């Protein structure tokens, strides 16, 4: 599956909105292609007191729930359609859930694909 398709899948679940007095959700969406060929989607949840989480976390939770943890490709899309790189925590999180995920491809901006290994070149183990 090409990144273009993953981009469209991620973009399709963008739904930025205020979900309560102090919380927002859906301004970033992610599509993850896993080793089993399935695509897992997620959106961010932004709450006070750092209780929310990134869209990557939501997609990874769905993937793990489905019994998968090997990530092949990841793309994150901001509400305006811009491709954005995963934050440092998500890079680490992706790396920690499967020993081979450092090889996964991440589209970090238009026409630029890096691996987690590129993004985390010196990892602790
Ligand atoms: Zn993140």
PDB file of C-alpha atoms and ligand atoms in Angstrom:
ATOM      1  CA  UNK A   1       0.000   0.000   0.000  1.00  0.00           C
ATOM      2  CA  UNK A   2       1.329   3.402  -0.978  1.00  0.00           C
ATOM      3  CA  UNK A   3       1.633   6.355   1.363  1.00  0.00           C
ATOM      4  CA  UNK A   4      -0.837   8.218  -0.812  1.00  0.00           C
ATOM      5  CA  UNK A   5      -3.540   5.709   0.148  1.00  0.00           C
ATOM      6  CA  UNK A   6      -2.554   5.859   3.817  1.00  0.00           C
ATOM      7  CA  UNK A   7      -2.694   9.650   3.659  1.00  0.00           C
ATOM      8  CA  UNK A   8      -6.255   9.512   2.341  1.00  0.00           C
ATOM      9  CA  UNK A   9      -7.287   6.995   5.001  1.00  0.00           C
ATOM     10  CA  UNK A  10      -5.824   9.145   7.784  1.00  0.00           C
ATOM     11  CA  UNK A  11      -7.379  12.286   6.369  1.00  0.00           C
ATOM     12  CA  UNK A  12     -10.776  10.586   6.224  1.00  0.00           C
ATOM     13  CA  UNK A  13     -10.903  10.267  10.032  1.00  0.00           C
ATOM     14  CA  UNK A  14      -9.829  13.824  10.816  1.00  0.00           C
ATOM     15  CA  UNK A  15     -12.643  15.371  12.810  1.00  0.00           C
ATOM     16  CA  UNK A  16     -11.367  18.267  14.896  1.00  0.00           C
ATOM     17  CA  UNK A  17     -13.858  19.275  17.549  1.00  0.00           C
ATOM     18  CA  UNK A  18     -14.283  20.324  21.128  1.00  0.00           C
ATOM     19  CA  UNK A  19     -15.564  17.292  23.017  1.00  0.00           C
ATOM     20  CA  UNK A  20     -16.006  18.872  26.450  1.00  0.00           C
ATOM     21  CA  UNK A  21     -15.412  22.180  28.245  1.00  0.00           C
ATOM     22  CA  UNK A  22     -11.629  21.772  28.197  1.00  0.00           C
ATOM     23  CA  UNK A  23     -10.931  18.965  25.767  1.00  0.00           C
ATOM     24  CA  UNK A  24     -10.521  18.610  22.055  1.00  0.00           C
ATOM     25  CA  UNK A  25     -10.060  15.669  19.729  1.00  0.00           C
ATOM     26  CA  UNK A  26      -9.489  14.742  16.149  1.00  0.00           C
ATOM     27  CA  UNK A  27      -7.099  17.467  14.993  1.00  0.00           C
ATOM     28  CA  UNK A  28      -4.433  14.901  14.089  1.00  0.00           C
ATOM     29  CA  UNK A  29      -5.165  11.546  12.482  1.00  0.00           C
ATOM     30  CA  UNK A  30      -2.873   8.620  11.842  1.00  0.00           C
ATOM     31  CA  UNK A  31      -2.937   5.596   9.567  1.00  0.00           C
ATOM     32  CA  UNK A  32      -0.668   2.662  10.346  1.00  0.00           C
ATOM     33  CA  UNK A  33      -0.051  -0.161   7.899  1.00  0.00           C
ATOM     34  CA  UNK A  34       0.800  -3.258   9.880  1.00  0.00           C
ATOM     35  CA  UNK A  35       2.570  -6.464   8.938  1.00  0.00           C
ATOM     36  CA  UNK A  36      -0.760  -8.225   8.361  1.00  0.00           C
ATOM     37  CA  UNK A  37      -1.671  -5.729   5.628  1.00  0.00           C
ATOM     38  CA  UNK A  38      -4.388  -4.060   7.673  1.00  0.00           C
ATOM     39  CA  UNK A  39      -4.589  -0.326   8.247  1.00  0.00           C
ATOM     40  CA  UNK A  40      -5.286   0.977  11.742  1.00  0.00           C
ATOM     41  CA  UNK A  41      -6.541   4.507  12.261  1.00  0.00           C
ATOM     42  CA  UNK A  42      -6.567   6.835  15.212  1.00  0.00           C
ATOM     43  CA  UNK A  43      -7.052  10.438  16.219  1.00  0.00           C
ATOM     44  CA  UNK A  44      -5.514  12.490  18.993  1.00  0.00           C
ATOM     45  CA  UNK A  45      -7.311  13.433  22.194  1.00  0.00           C
ATOM     46  CA  UNK A  46      -6.165  16.680  23.791  1.00  0.00           C
ATOM     47  CA  UNK A  47      -7.149  17.142  27.419  1.00  0.00           C
ATOM     48  CA  UNK A  48      -5.868  19.197  30.336  1.00  0.00           C
ATOM     49  CA  UNK A  49      -3.348  17.694  32.752  1.00  0.00           C
ATOM     50  CA  UNK A  50      -1.638  15.658  30.011  1.00  0.00           C
ATOM     51  CA  UNK A  51      -4.225  12.886  30.083  1.00  0.00           C
ATOM     52  CA  UNK A  52      -4.805  12.886  26.358  1.00  0.00           C
ATOM     53  CA  UNK A  53      -2.705  11.094  23.803  1.00  0.00           C
ATOM     54  CA  UNK A  54      -1.461  11.259  20.263  1.00  0.00           C
ATOM     55  CA  UNK A  55      -3.251   9.769  17.268  1.00  0.00           C
ATOM     56  CA  UNK A  56      -0.457   7.199  17.002  1.00  0.00           C
ATOM     57  CA  UNK A  57      -1.414   5.832  20.415  1.00  0.00           C
ATOM     58  CA  UNK A  58      -5.026   5.372  19.379  1.00  0.00           C
ATOM     59  CA  UNK A  59      -4.039   3.573  16.164  1.00  0.00           C
ATOM     60  CA  UNK A  60      -1.482   1.405  17.969  1.00  0.00           C
ATOM     61  CA  UNK A  61      -4.042   0.452  20.626  1.00  0.00           C
ATOM     62  CA  UNK A  62      -6.406  -0.716  17.879  1.00  0.00           C
ATOM     63  CA  UNK A  63      -3.571  -2.630  16.217  1.00  0.00           C
ATOM     64  CA  UNK A  64      -2.507  -4.343  19.446  1.00  0.00           C
ATOM     65  CA  UNK A  65      -6.139  -5.144  20.211  1.00  0.00           C
ATOM     66  CA  UNK A  66      -6.231  -6.907  16.832  1.00  0.00           C
ATOM     67  CA  UNK A  67      -3.156  -8.943  17.767  1.00  0.00           C
ATOM     68  CA  UNK A  68      -0.594  -7.028  15.698  1.00  0.00           C
ATOM     69  CA  UNK A  69       2.419  -4.998  16.748  1.00  0.00           C
ATOM     70  CA  UNK A  70       4.693  -4.904  13.692  1.00  0.00           C
ATOM     71  CA  UNK A  71       4.421  -1.522  11.984  1.00  0.00           C
ATOM     72  CA  UNK A  72       5.302  -1.264   8.291  1.00  0.00           C
ATOM     73  CA  UNK A  73       4.296   2.322   7.526  1.00  0.00           C
ATOM     74  CA  UNK A  74       3.013   5.314   9.490  1.00  0.00           C
ATOM     75  CA  UNK A  75       1.620   8.654   8.443  1.00  0.00           C
ATOM     76  CA  UNK A  76       0.149  11.436  10.556  1.00  0.00           C
ATOM     77  CA  UNK A  77      -1.969  14.233   9.138  1.00  0.00           C
ATOM     78  CA  UNK A  78      -2.863  17.539  10.791  1.00  0.00           C
ATOM     79  CA  UNK A  79      -6.317  19.025  10.441  1.00  0.00           C
ATOM     80  CA  UNK A  80      -5.224  21.304   7.583  1.00  0.00           C
ATOM     81  CA  UNK A  81      -3.983  18.297   5.594  1.00  0.00           C
ATOM     82  CA  UNK A  82      -0.311  18.794   6.373  1.00  0.00           C
ATOM     83  CA  UNK A  83       1.739  15.651   6.900  1.00  0.00           C
ATOM     84  CA  UNK A  84       3.489  15.876  10.266  1.00  0.00           C
ATOM     85  CA  UNK A  85       6.219  13.701  11.823  1.00  0.00           C
ATOM     86  CA  UNK A  86       5.481  11.708  14.967  1.00  0.00           C
ATOM     87  CA  UNK A  87       6.567  13.275  18.241  1.00  0.00           C
ATOM     88  CA  UNK A  88       9.515  11.836  20.121  1.00  0.00           C
ATOM     89  CA  UNK A  89       7.303   9.824  22.461  1.00  0.00           C
ATOM     90  CA  UNK A  90       5.496   8.188  19.558  1.00  0.00           C
ATOM     91  CA  UNK A  91       8.761   7.364  17.796  1.00  0.00           C
ATOM     92  CA  UNK A  92       9.890   5.619  20.967  1.00  0.00           C
ATOM     93  CA  UNK A  93       6.508   3.971  21.480  1.00  0.00           C
ATOM     94  CA  UNK A  94       6.493   2.553  17.937  1.00  0.00           C
ATOM     95  CA  UNK A  95      10.022   1.286  18.455  1.00  0.00           C
ATOM     96  CA  UNK A  96       9.197  -0.408  21.747  1.00  0.00           C
ATOM     97  CA  UNK A  97       6.149  -2.421  20.688  1.00  0.00           C
ATOM     98  CA  UNK A  98       8.016  -4.649  18.201  1.00  0.00           C
ATOM     99  CA  UNK A  99      11.724  -5.374  17.879  1.00  0.00           C
ATOM    100  CA  UNK A 100      11.701  -4.762  14.111  1.00  0.00           C
ATOM    101  CA  UNK A 101       9.718  -1.538  14.144  1.00  0.00           C
ATOM    102  CA  UNK A 102      12.903   0.525  13.856  1.00  0.00           C
ATOM    103  CA  UNK A 103      12.726  -0.478  10.177  1.00  0.00           C
ATOM    104  CA  UNK A 104       9.222   0.918   9.627  1.00  0.00           C
ATOM    105  CA  UNK A 105       8.739   3.746   7.185  1.00  0.00           C
ATOM    106  CA  UNK A 106       7.437   7.111   8.353  1.00  0.00           C
ATOM    107  CA  UNK A 107       6.312   9.808   5.975  1.00  0.00           C
ATOM    108  CA  UNK A 108       7.479  12.909   7.838  1.00  0.00           C
ATOM    109  CA  UNK A 109       6.471  15.494   5.223  1.00  0.00           C
ATOM    110  CA  UNK A 110       5.557  15.623   1.556  1.00  0.00           C
ATOM    111  CA  UNK A 111       7.826  13.366  -0.482  1.00  0.00           C
ATOM    112  CA  UNK A 112      10.022  12.513   2.494  1.00  0.00           C
ATOM    113  CA  UNK A 113      10.029   9.030   3.987  1.00  0.00           C
ATOM    114  CA  UNK A 114      12.378   8.086   6.816  1.00  0.00           C
ATOM    115  CA  UNK A 115      12.622   5.054   9.058  1.00  0.00           C
ATOM    116  CA  UNK A 116      12.277   5.024  12.812  1.00  0.00           C
ATOM    117  CA  UNK A 117      15.963   4.149  12.772  1.00  0.00           C
ATOM    118  CA  UNK A 118      16.627   7.460  11.009  1.00  0.00           C
ATOM    119  CA  UNK A 119      14.512   9.267  13.593  1.00  0.00           C
ATOM    120  CA  UNK A 120      15.996   7.434  16.598  1.00  0.00           C
ATOM    121  CA  UNK A 121      19.543   6.622  15.494  1.00  0.00           C
ATOM    122  CA  UNK A 122      20.933   5.941  18.962  1.00  0.00           C
ATOM    123  CA  UNK A 123      18.453   3.902  20.963  1.00  0.00           C
ATOM    124  CA  UNK A 124      18.695   2.494  24.424  1.00  0.00           C
ATOM    125  CA  UNK A 125      17.867  -1.202  24.802  1.00  0.00           C
TER     126      UNK A 125
HETATM  127 ZN1  LIG B   1       3.064  11.549  19.678  1.00  0.00          ZN
END
